[in-house]
PDB file of C-alpha atoms in Angstrom:
ATOM      1  CA  MET A   1     -10.018  17.735   9.480  1.00  0.00           C
ATOM      2  CA  ALA A   2     -13.549  18.121  10.787  1.00  0.00           C
ATOM      3  CA  GLY A   3     -14.508  21.333  12.544  1.00  0.00           C
ATOM      4  CA  LEU A   4     -11.974  23.686  10.939  1.00  0.00           C
ATOM      5  CA  ALA A   5     -12.514  27.263  11.103  1.00  0.00           C
ATOM      6  CA  LEU A   6     -12.114  29.385   7.940  1.00  0.00           C
ATOM      7  CA  ALA A   7      -8.569  30.601   7.589  1.00  0.00           C
ATOM      8  CA  THR A   8      -8.215  34.376   7.818  1.00  0.00           C
ATOM      9  CA  GLY A   9      -7.769  35.934   4.467  1.00  0.00           C
ATOM     10  CA  LEU A  10      -8.923  32.955   2.603  1.00  0.00           C
ATOM     11  CA  THR A  11     -12.049  33.970   0.598  1.00  0.00           C
ATOM     12  CA  LEU A  12     -14.725  32.026  -1.157  1.00  0.00           C
ATOM     13  CA  GLY A  13     -15.197  33.548  -4.719  1.00  0.00           C
ATOM     14  CA  VAL A  14     -18.129  32.740  -6.971  1.00  0.00           C
ATOM     15  CA  ALA A  15     -17.824  33.594 -10.523  1.00  0.00           C
ATOM     16  CA  GLY A  16     -21.042  33.196 -12.714  1.00  0.00           C
ATOM     17  CA  PRO A  17     -24.114  31.273 -12.029  1.00  0.00           C
ATOM     18  CA  ALA A  18     -24.601  28.667  -9.361  1.00  0.00           C
ATOM     19  CA  PRO A  19     -23.225  25.273 -10.259  1.00  0.00           C
ATOM     20  CA  THR A  20     -25.475  22.418 -11.224  1.00  0.00           C
ATOM     21  CA  ALA A  21     -25.481  19.382  -8.982  1.00  0.00           C
ATOM     22  CA  SER A  22     -23.785  16.282  -9.923  1.00  0.00           C
ATOM     23  CA  ALA A  23     -24.650  12.717  -8.937  1.00  0.00           C
ATOM     24  CA  ALA A  24     -24.737  12.770  -5.097  1.00  0.00           C
ATOM     25  CA  ASP A  25     -22.618   9.733  -4.755  1.00  0.00           C
ATOM     26  CA  THR A  26     -19.665  10.522  -7.040  1.00  0.00           C
ATOM     27  CA  LEU A  27     -16.923  13.165  -7.337  1.00  0.00           C
ATOM     28  CA  THR A  28     -14.424  13.643  -9.999  1.00  0.00           C
ATOM     29  CA  VAL A  29     -11.214  15.196  -8.949  1.00  0.00           C
ATOM     30  CA  MET A  30      -8.475  16.617 -11.145  1.00  0.00           C
ATOM     31  CA  SER A  31      -4.806  17.630 -10.350  1.00  0.00           C
ATOM     32  CA  PHE A  32      -3.458  20.302 -12.631  1.00  0.00           C
ATOM     33  CA  ASN A  33      -0.107  22.029 -12.542  1.00  0.00           C
ATOM     34  CA  THR A  34      -0.863  25.033 -14.718  1.00  0.00           C
ATOM     35  CA  TRP A  35       2.754  26.091 -15.580  1.00  0.00           C
ATOM     36  CA  LEU A  36       2.718  29.420 -13.981  1.00  0.00           C
ATOM     37  CA  GLY A  37      -0.957  29.980 -14.319  1.00  0.00           C
ATOM     38  CA  GLY A  38      -1.030  29.411 -18.228  1.00  0.00           C
ATOM     39  CA  THR A  39       1.488  32.189 -18.914  1.00  0.00           C
ATOM     40  CA  LYS A  40       3.843  29.958 -20.749  1.00  0.00           C
ATOM     41  CA  VAL A  41       1.508  29.382 -23.662  1.00  0.00           C
ATOM     42  CA  THR A  42      -0.659  31.456 -25.830  1.00  0.00           C
ATOM     43  CA  ASP A  43      -4.302  31.896 -24.493  1.00  0.00           C
ATOM     44  CA  GLY A  44      -3.434  29.766 -21.473  1.00  0.00           C
ATOM     45  CA  VAL A  45      -6.204  30.476 -19.139  1.00  0.00           C
ATOM     46  CA  ASN A  46      -8.875  29.701 -21.765  1.00  0.00           C
ATOM     47  CA  LYS A  47      -6.971  26.402 -22.630  1.00  0.00           C
ATOM     48  CA  ILE A  48      -6.781  25.426 -19.029  1.00  0.00           C
ATOM     49  CA  ALA A  49     -10.479  26.071 -18.476  1.00  0.00           C
ATOM     50  CA  ALA A  50     -11.333  24.118 -21.633  1.00  0.00           C
ATOM     51  CA  GLU A  51      -9.352  21.034 -20.532  1.00  0.00           C
ATOM     52  CA  ILE A  52     -11.033  21.092 -17.105  1.00  0.00           C
ATOM     53  CA  THR A  53     -14.451  21.024 -18.864  1.00  0.00           C
ATOM     54  CA  LYS A  54     -13.440  18.292 -21.185  1.00  0.00           C
ATOM     55  CA  ALA A  55     -12.085  16.212 -18.331  1.00  0.00           C
ATOM     56  CA  GLY A  56     -15.465  16.284 -16.584  1.00  0.00           C
ATOM     57  CA  ALA A  57     -13.949  17.393 -13.298  1.00  0.00           C
ATOM     58  CA  ASP A  58     -16.038  18.575 -10.333  1.00  0.00           C
ATOM     59  CA  VAL A  59     -13.080  19.972  -8.401  1.00  0.00           C
ATOM     60  CA  VAL A  60      -9.515  20.795  -9.504  1.00  0.00           C
ATOM     61  CA  SER A  61      -6.377  21.060  -7.383  1.00  0.00           C
ATOM     62  CA  LEU A  62      -4.350  23.741  -8.933  1.00  0.00           C
ATOM     63  CA  GLN A  63      -0.568  24.361  -8.615  1.00  0.00           C
ATOM     64  CA  GLU A  64       1.701  27.093  -9.977  1.00  0.00           C
ATOM     65  CA  TYR A  65      -0.539  30.151  -9.460  1.00  0.00           C
ATOM     66  CA  SER A  66       0.403  33.238 -11.423  1.00  0.00           C
ATOM     67  CA  ALA A  67      -1.121  36.539 -10.396  1.00  0.00           C
ATOM     68  CA  ASP A  68      -4.828  36.242 -10.613  1.00  0.00           C
ATOM     69  CA  SER A  69      -4.805  32.993 -12.759  1.00  0.00           C
ATOM     70  CA  THR A  70      -7.054  31.090 -10.371  1.00  0.00           C
ATOM     71  CA  GLN A  71      -9.711  33.722 -10.279  1.00  0.00           C
ATOM     72  CA  LYS A  72      -9.503  34.020 -14.200  1.00  0.00           C
ATOM     73  CA  ILE A  73      -9.882  30.260 -14.623  1.00  0.00           C
ATOM     74  CA  ALA A  74     -12.869  30.132 -12.117  1.00  0.00           C
ATOM     75  CA  ALA A  75     -14.582  33.132 -14.020  1.00  0.00           C
ATOM     76  CA  LYS A  76     -14.174  31.186 -17.340  1.00  0.00           C
ATOM     77  CA  LEU A  77     -15.821  28.208 -15.820  1.00  0.00           C
ATOM     78  CA  GLY A  78     -18.436  30.039 -13.585  1.00  0.00           C
ATOM     79  CA  TRP A  79     -17.098  28.083 -10.540  1.00  0.00           C
ATOM     80  CA  TYR A  80     -16.157  28.594  -7.015  1.00  0.00           C
ATOM     81  CA  ALA A  81     -12.482  29.265  -6.145  1.00  0.00           C
ATOM     82  CA  THR A  82     -10.150  29.764  -3.180  1.00  0.00           C
ATOM     83  CA  ASN A  83      -8.003  32.716  -3.223  1.00  0.00           C
ATOM     84  CA  THR A  84      -4.931  31.952  -1.207  1.00  0.00           C
ATOM     85  CA  GLY A  85      -2.462  34.261  -3.076  1.00  0.00           C
ATOM     86  CA  THR A  86       0.013  31.441  -3.064  1.00  0.00           C
ATOM     87  CA  ASP A  87       1.205  28.663  -5.167  1.00  0.00           C
ATOM     88  CA  VAL A  88      -1.846  26.491  -4.633  1.00  0.00           C
ATOM     89  CA  ASP A  89      -5.591  26.915  -5.128  1.00  0.00           C
ATOM     90  CA  ILE A  90      -8.840  24.944  -5.721  1.00  0.00           C
ATOM     91  CA  VAL A  91     -11.545  25.592  -8.238  1.00  0.00           C
ATOM     92  CA  SER A  92     -14.918  23.708  -7.934  1.00  0.00           C
ATOM     93  CA  ARG A  93     -18.347  23.695  -9.747  1.00  0.00           C
ATOM     94  CA  LEU A  94     -19.778  22.550  -6.479  1.00  0.00           C
ATOM     95  CA  PRO A  95     -20.004  24.948  -3.375  1.00  0.00           C
ATOM     96  CA  PHE A  96     -17.566  24.603  -0.499  1.00  0.00           C
ATOM     97  CA  GLU A  97     -18.825  23.302   2.769  1.00  0.00           C
ATOM     98  CA  GLY A  98     -15.674  24.521   4.511  1.00  0.00           C
ATOM     99  CA  GLU A  99     -12.296  25.665   3.660  1.00  0.00           C
ATOM    100  CA  ASP A 100      -8.938  26.258   5.332  1.00  0.00           C
ATOM    101  CA  TRP A 101      -5.226  26.989   4.671  1.00  0.00           C
ATOM    102  CA  THR A 102      -1.883  26.191   6.355  1.00  0.00           C
ATOM    103  CA  ALA A 103       1.590  27.191   5.688  1.00  0.00           C
ATOM    104  CA  GLY A 104       2.606  23.640   6.556  1.00  0.00           C
ATOM    105  CA  GLY A 105       3.603  21.301   3.802  1.00  0.00           C
ATOM    106  CA  GLY A 106       4.924  24.215   1.871  1.00  0.00           C
ATOM    107  CA  GLY A 107       1.558  25.881   1.726  1.00  0.00           C
ATOM    108  CA  THR A 108      -1.648  23.704   1.563  1.00  0.00           C
ATOM    109  CA  VAL A 109      -5.266  24.679   0.889  1.00  0.00           C
ATOM    110  CA  ALA A 110      -8.208  22.446   1.525  1.00  0.00           C
ATOM    111  CA  VAL A 111     -12.031  22.599   0.884  1.00  0.00           C
ATOM    112  CA  LYS A 112     -14.797  20.308   2.062  1.00  0.00           C
ATOM    113  CA  ILE A 113     -17.107  19.195  -0.825  1.00  0.00           C
ATOM    114  CA  LYS A 114     -19.791  16.496  -0.270  1.00  0.00           C
ATOM    115  CA  GLY A 115     -18.417  15.743   3.176  1.00  0.00           C
ATOM    116  CA  VAL A 116     -14.838  15.094   1.965  1.00  0.00           C
ATOM    117  CA  TRP A 117     -11.803  17.331   2.633  1.00  0.00           C
ATOM    118  CA  ILE A 118      -9.877  17.826  -0.796  1.00  0.00           C
ATOM    119  CA  TYR A 119      -6.357  19.259  -0.573  1.00  0.00           C
ATOM    120  CA  SER A 120      -4.093  21.014  -3.047  1.00  0.00           C
ATOM    121  CA  VAL A 121      -0.484  20.452  -2.491  1.00  0.00           C
ATOM    122  CA  HIS A 122       2.777  21.227  -4.069  1.00  0.00           C
ATOM    123  CA  LEU A 123       5.966  19.928  -2.481  1.00  0.00           C
ATOM    124  CA  ASP A 124       9.465  21.325  -2.819  1.00  0.00           C
ATOM    125  CA  TYR A 125      11.050  21.120  -6.211  1.00  0.00           C
ATOM    126  CA  THR A 126      14.713  21.489  -5.125  1.00  0.00           C
ATOM    127  CA  LYS A 127      17.159  18.460  -4.932  1.00  0.00           C
ATOM    128  CA  TYR A 128      14.860  16.557  -7.339  1.00  0.00           C
ATOM    129  CA  GLY A 129      15.331  12.919  -6.688  1.00  0.00           C
ATOM    130  CA  PRO A 130      15.599  11.381 -10.245  1.00  0.00           C
ATOM    131  CA  TYR A 131      18.471  13.866 -10.939  1.00  0.00           C
ATOM    132  CA  ASN A 132      20.443  12.395  -7.909  1.00  0.00           C
ATOM    133  CA  ALA A 133      19.825   8.801  -9.400  1.00  0.00           C
ATOM    134  CA  CYS A 134      20.109   9.342 -13.101  1.00  0.00           C
ATOM    135  CA  PHE A 135      22.515  12.362 -13.397  1.00  0.00           C
ATOM    136  CA  ASP A 136      24.751  12.345 -10.353  1.00  0.00           C
ATOM    137  CA  ASN A 137      24.749   8.467  -9.610  1.00  0.00           C
ATOM    138  CA  ASP A 138      24.314   9.288  -6.034  1.00  0.00           C
ATOM    139  CA  SER A 139      24.208   6.633  -3.296  1.00  0.00           C
ATOM    140  CA  TYR A 140      20.822   5.669  -1.815  1.00  0.00           C
ATOM    141  CA  ALA A 141      21.963   7.274   1.373  1.00  0.00           C
ATOM    142  CA  THR A 142      22.385  10.607  -0.431  1.00  0.00           C
ATOM    143  CA  ILE A 143      19.119  10.223  -2.328  1.00  0.00           C
ATOM    144  CA  TYR A 144      17.136   9.707   0.901  1.00  0.00           C
ATOM    145  CA  ALA A 145      18.979  12.647   2.630  1.00  0.00           C
ATOM    146  CA  ASP A 146      18.059  14.876  -0.148  1.00  0.00           C
ATOM    147  CA  GLU A 147      14.447  13.978   0.171  1.00  0.00           C
ATOM    148  CA  ALA A 148      14.355  15.213   3.779  1.00  0.00           C
ATOM    149  CA  ASN A 149      12.392  18.356   3.135  1.00  0.00           C
ATOM    150  CA  ARG A 150       9.704  16.723   1.003  1.00  0.00           C
ATOM    151  CA  LYS A 151       9.424  13.984   3.551  1.00  0.00           C
ATOM    152  CA  LYS A 152       9.024  16.691   6.318  1.00  0.00           C
ATOM    153  CA  GLN A 153       6.275  18.557   4.151  1.00  0.00           C
ATOM    154  CA  ALA A 154       4.379  15.285   3.609  1.00  0.00           C
ATOM    155  CA  GLN A 155       4.346  14.660   7.389  1.00  0.00           C
ATOM    156  CA  GLU A 156       3.097  18.243   7.973  1.00  0.00           C
ATOM    157  CA  ILE A 157       0.218  17.688   5.558  1.00  0.00           C
ATOM    158  CA  LEU A 158      -0.629  14.495   7.243  1.00  0.00           C
ATOM    159  CA  ASP A 159      -0.628  15.895  10.640  1.00  0.00           C
ATOM    160  CA  TRP A 160      -2.814  18.786   9.521  1.00  0.00           C
ATOM    161  CA  ALA A 161      -5.323  16.536   7.611  1.00  0.00           C
ATOM    162  CA  GLY A 162      -5.958  14.480  10.725  1.00  0.00           C
ATOM    163  CA  SER A 163      -8.222  11.389  10.337  1.00  0.00           C
ATOM    164  CA  SER A 164     -11.187  12.661   8.401  1.00  0.00           C
ATOM    165  CA  PRO A 165     -11.854  11.204   4.943  1.00  0.00           C
ATOM    166  CA  ALA A 166      -9.655  13.121   2.555  1.00  0.00           C
ATOM    167  CA  ILE A 167      -8.310  13.409  -1.020  1.00  0.00           C
ATOM    168  CA  ILE A 168      -4.895  14.904  -1.299  1.00  0.00           C
ATOM    169  CA  ALA A 169      -3.937  15.973  -4.810  1.00  0.00           C
ATOM    170  CA  GLY A 170      -1.006  17.857  -6.331  1.00  0.00           C
ATOM    171  CA  ASP A 171       2.504  18.130  -7.725  1.00  0.00           C
ATOM    172  CA  PHE A 172       4.565  16.138  -5.197  1.00  0.00           C
ATOM    173  CA  ASN A 173       7.916  16.757  -7.042  1.00  0.00           C
ATOM    174  CA  THR A 174       8.815  13.162  -6.326  1.00  0.00           C
ATOM    175  CA  PRO A 175       8.122   9.792  -7.937  1.00  0.00           C
ATOM    176  CA  SER A 176       6.130   7.312  -6.042  1.00  0.00           C
ATOM    177  CA  HIS A 177       7.662   4.473  -3.999  1.00  0.00           C
ATOM    178  CA  MET A 178       5.139   2.253  -6.046  1.00  0.00           C
ATOM    179  CA  ASP A 179       6.897   2.997  -9.372  1.00  0.00           C
ATOM    180  CA  TRP A 180      10.620   2.717  -8.796  1.00  0.00           C
ATOM    181  CA  THR A 181      10.469  -1.060  -8.219  1.00  0.00           C
ATOM    182  CA  ALA A 182      12.529  -4.004  -9.314  1.00  0.00           C
ATOM    183  CA  ASP A 183      10.201  -4.504 -12.298  1.00  0.00           C
ATOM    184  CA  THR A 184      10.945  -0.991 -13.539  1.00  0.00           C
ATOM    185  CA  GLN A 185      14.548  -0.299 -12.644  1.00  0.00           C
ATOM    186  CA  ALA A 186      15.655  -0.620 -16.277  1.00  0.00           C
ATOM    187  CA  VAL A 187      13.837   2.674 -17.069  1.00  0.00           C
ATOM    188  CA  HIS A 188      14.729   4.217 -13.622  1.00  0.00           C
ATOM    189  CA  CYS A 189      18.551   4.385 -14.000  1.00  0.00           C
ATOM    190  CA  ASN A 190      18.870   0.863 -12.478  1.00  0.00           C
ATOM    191  CA  SER A 191      17.537   2.120  -9.132  1.00  0.00           C
ATOM    192  CA  VAL A 192      14.990   0.884  -6.773  1.00  0.00           C
ATOM    193  CA  VAL A 193      13.944   3.733  -4.524  1.00  0.00           C
ATOM    194  CA  GLN A 194      11.354   3.853  -1.679  1.00  0.00           C
ATOM    195  CA  TRP A 195      10.617   7.496  -2.184  1.00  0.00           C
ATOM    196  CA  PRO A 196       9.805   8.744   1.409  1.00  0.00           C
ATOM    197  CA  ALA A 197       7.171  11.408   0.743  1.00  0.00           C
ATOM    198  CA  THR A 198       4.784   8.974  -0.909  1.00  0.00           C
ATOM    199  CA  GLN A 199       5.664   6.078   1.460  1.00  0.00           C
ATOM    200  CA  ILE A 200       4.607   8.314   4.494  1.00  0.00           C
ATOM    201  CA  PHE A 201       1.111   8.698   3.029  1.00  0.00           C
ATOM    202  CA  ALA A 202       0.881   5.007   2.171  1.00  0.00           C
ATOM    203  CA  ASP A 203       1.915   4.183   5.771  1.00  0.00           C
ATOM    204  CA  ALA A 204      -0.874   6.450   7.089  1.00  0.00           C
ATOM    205  CA  GLY A 205      -3.507   4.477   5.174  1.00  0.00           C
ATOM    206  CA  TYR A 206      -3.807   6.563   1.964  1.00  0.00           C
ATOM    207  CA  SER A 207      -4.123   4.886  -1.355  1.00  0.00           C
ATOM    208  CA  ASP A 208      -2.887   6.141  -4.701  1.00  0.00           C
ATOM    209  CA  ALA A 209      -5.977   6.593  -7.006  1.00  0.00           C
ATOM    210  CA  TYR A 210      -3.924   6.100 -10.309  1.00  0.00           C
ATOM    211  CA  ARG A 211      -2.079   3.023  -9.115  1.00  0.00           C
ATOM    212  CA  LYS A 212      -5.113   1.541  -7.501  1.00  0.00           C
ATOM    213  CA  VAL A 213      -6.858   1.522 -10.936  1.00  0.00           C
ATOM    214  CA  ASN A 214      -3.543   0.828 -12.806  1.00  0.00           C
ATOM    215  CA  PRO A 215      -1.618  -1.512 -10.622  1.00  0.00           C
ATOM    216  CA  ASP A 216       1.056  -2.585 -13.090  1.00  0.00           C
ATOM    217  CA  GLU A 217       3.709   0.100 -12.924  1.00  0.00           C
ATOM    218  CA  ALA A 218       5.860  -1.595 -15.637  1.00  0.00           C
ATOM    219  CA  THR A 219       3.201  -1.514 -18.378  1.00  0.00           C
ATOM    220  CA  VAL A 220       1.185   1.494 -17.226  1.00  0.00           C
ATOM    221  CA  PRO A 221       3.711   4.051 -15.850  1.00  0.00           C
ATOM    222  CA  GLY A 222       1.370   6.941 -15.923  1.00  0.00           C
ATOM    223  CA  ASN A 223       4.151   9.563 -16.315  1.00  0.00           C
ATOM    224  CA  THR A 224       3.176  13.116 -15.776  1.00  0.00           C
ATOM    225  CA  TRP A 225       6.571  14.723 -16.164  1.00  0.00           C
ATOM    226  CA  SER A 226       6.978  15.790 -18.736  1.00  0.00           C
ATOM    227  CA  PRO A 227       5.052  15.947 -21.965  1.00  0.00           C
ATOM    228  CA  VAL A 228       7.263  18.972 -22.896  1.00  0.00           C
ATOM    229  CA  VAL A 229      10.715  18.435 -21.219  1.00  0.00           C
ATOM    230  CA  LYS A 230      12.447  15.544 -22.896  1.00  0.00           C
ATOM    231  CA  THR A 231      16.181  16.517 -22.621  1.00  0.00           C
ATOM    232  CA  ASN A 232      18.290  18.124 -19.798  1.00  0.00           C
ATOM    233  CA  GLN A 233      21.657  19.606 -20.929  1.00  0.00           C
ATOM    234  CA  GLY A 234      21.887  16.963 -23.707  1.00  0.00           C
ATOM    235  CA  ARG A 235      20.698  14.126 -21.461  1.00  0.00           C
ATOM    236  CA  PRO A 236      17.449  12.414 -21.438  1.00  0.00           C
ATOM    237  CA  GLU A 237      15.035  14.048 -18.897  1.00  0.00           C
ATOM    238  CA  PRO A 238      13.734  11.316 -16.487  1.00  0.00           C
ATOM    239  CA  GLN A 239      10.151  10.760 -17.128  1.00  0.00           C
ATOM    240  CA  ASP A 240       8.129  10.054 -13.957  1.00  0.00           C
ATOM    241  CA  ARG A 241       4.770  10.119 -12.390  1.00  0.00           C
ATOM    242  CA  ILE A 242       4.998  13.011  -9.936  1.00  0.00           C
ATOM    243  CA  ASP A 243       1.392  14.424 -10.014  1.00  0.00           C
ATOM    244  CA  LEU A 244      -0.736  12.319  -7.702  1.00  0.00           C
ATOM    245  CA  ILE A 245      -4.121  11.954  -6.239  1.00  0.00           C
ATOM    246  CA  LEU A 246      -4.166  10.101  -2.719  1.00  0.00           C
ATOM    247  CA  TYR A 247      -7.283   9.265  -0.909  1.00  0.00           C
ATOM    248  CA  ARG A 248      -8.156   7.789   2.476  1.00  0.00           C
ATOM    249  CA  GLY A 249     -11.801   7.340   3.663  1.00  0.00           C
ATOM    250  CA  GLY A 250     -12.375   3.665   4.602  1.00  0.00           C
ATOM    251  CA  PRO A 251     -15.232   1.738   2.778  1.00  0.00           C
ATOM    252  CA  THR A 252     -17.160   4.929   1.770  1.00  0.00           C
ATOM    253  CA  LEU A 253     -14.541   6.505  -0.448  1.00  0.00           C
ATOM    254  CA  ASN A 254     -13.333   4.484  -3.212  1.00  0.00           C
ATOM    255  CA  VAL A 255     -11.840   5.243  -6.685  1.00  0.00           C
ATOM    256  CA  THR A 256     -13.665   3.885  -9.710  1.00  0.00           C
ATOM    257  CA  SER A 257     -11.390   5.396 -12.617  1.00  0.00           C
ATOM    258  CA  ALA A 258      -8.123   7.194 -12.854  1.00  0.00           C
ATOM    259  CA  ARG A 259      -6.098   8.395 -15.808  1.00  0.00           C
ATOM    260  CA  THR A 260      -3.647  10.902 -16.899  1.00  0.00           C
ATOM    261  CA  TRP A 261      -4.961  13.776 -18.862  1.00  0.00           C
ATOM    262  CA  GLY A 262      -3.409  16.001 -21.600  1.00  0.00           C
ATOM    263  CA  GLY A 263      -0.657  16.161 -23.968  1.00  0.00           C
ATOM    264  CA  GLY A 264      -0.366  17.370 -27.617  1.00  0.00           C
ATOM    265  CA  SER A 265       0.424  20.612 -29.335  1.00  0.00           C
ATOM    266  CA  ASN A 266      -2.358  22.572 -27.662  1.00  0.00           C
ATOM    267  CA  TRP A 267      -1.812  21.386 -24.167  1.00  0.00           C
ATOM    268  CA  PRO A 268      -1.125  24.330 -21.866  1.00  0.00           C
ATOM    269  CA  SER A 269       1.275  22.777 -19.237  1.00  0.00           C
ATOM    270  CA  ASP A 270       4.538  21.146 -18.907  1.00  0.00           C
ATOM    271  CA  HIS A 271       2.964  18.450 -16.750  1.00  0.00           C
ATOM    272  CA  LEU A 272       0.001  16.088 -17.583  1.00  0.00           C
ATOM    273  CA  ALA A 273      -2.943  16.313 -15.380  1.00  0.00           C
ATOM    274  CA  VAL A 274      -4.484  13.348 -13.464  1.00  0.00           C
ATOM    275  CA  VAL A 275      -8.148  12.781 -13.099  1.00  0.00           C
ATOM    276  CA  ALA A 276      -9.862  10.322 -10.767  1.00  0.00           C
ATOM    277  CA  LYS A 277     -13.495   9.574 -10.253  1.00  0.00           C
ATOM    278  CA  PHE A 278     -14.690   8.562  -6.611  1.00  0.00           C
ATOM    279  CA  ASN A 279     -17.656   6.849  -5.206  1.00  0.00           C
ATOM    280  CA  LEU A 280     -18.565   8.516  -1.942  1.00  0.00           C
TER     281      LEU A 280
END
């Protein structure tokens, strides 16, 4: 996405002192669904900011904006922030070299940091695939048909991102094709599904940071949905890895660590976050 102009109405906000520089050859990225901007828990903004600090993140892809939650989080951290006024934003302790926004992909914001474009995405939540498989016992044809909008949004993001080195992070509202495999079908309603939204990114050369570091989907599932929601109308809520950090950049962009982050009684979200460290 080289050479992008700044989007009209997208502002660069600086709260507090200038950030200190990190090691020039690394970048730690976090994806964090903030559960309506921290409004679902007591003292949510402070808790979100504290978790970002503890995770050692340099830049955070945020989803589920509420009012001015992004600006409040950035102010607590003394960080830079986008201000899309939509469901997605990015906060960073490092200055932006560029930024842009598109309505494609359901609304996607991007900033350039250390020469890499970083995207915050939040795909459509309706017709959630695991419910098709686990609650409705739908055919594979129906499951794939109901994934059409997420597949479309994924393609729009890919088209917009172009060929530049990129990290795409967010709440994809779909499991990964790398997780619903023959080795895990016992915990996935006896289904093996090539979830199309993630498959599109893989086909375009993107790697999944968490699965790159933790390749065994059976022993290290990495579920992010949900540390809070465990039942659904008396049925077990499907537990899945739907918050992802994907990347593409050839030999100069490589993930060195990746993990889920959060949980416990003071955790301010109904998702776990994901944290990945990259060499640039």
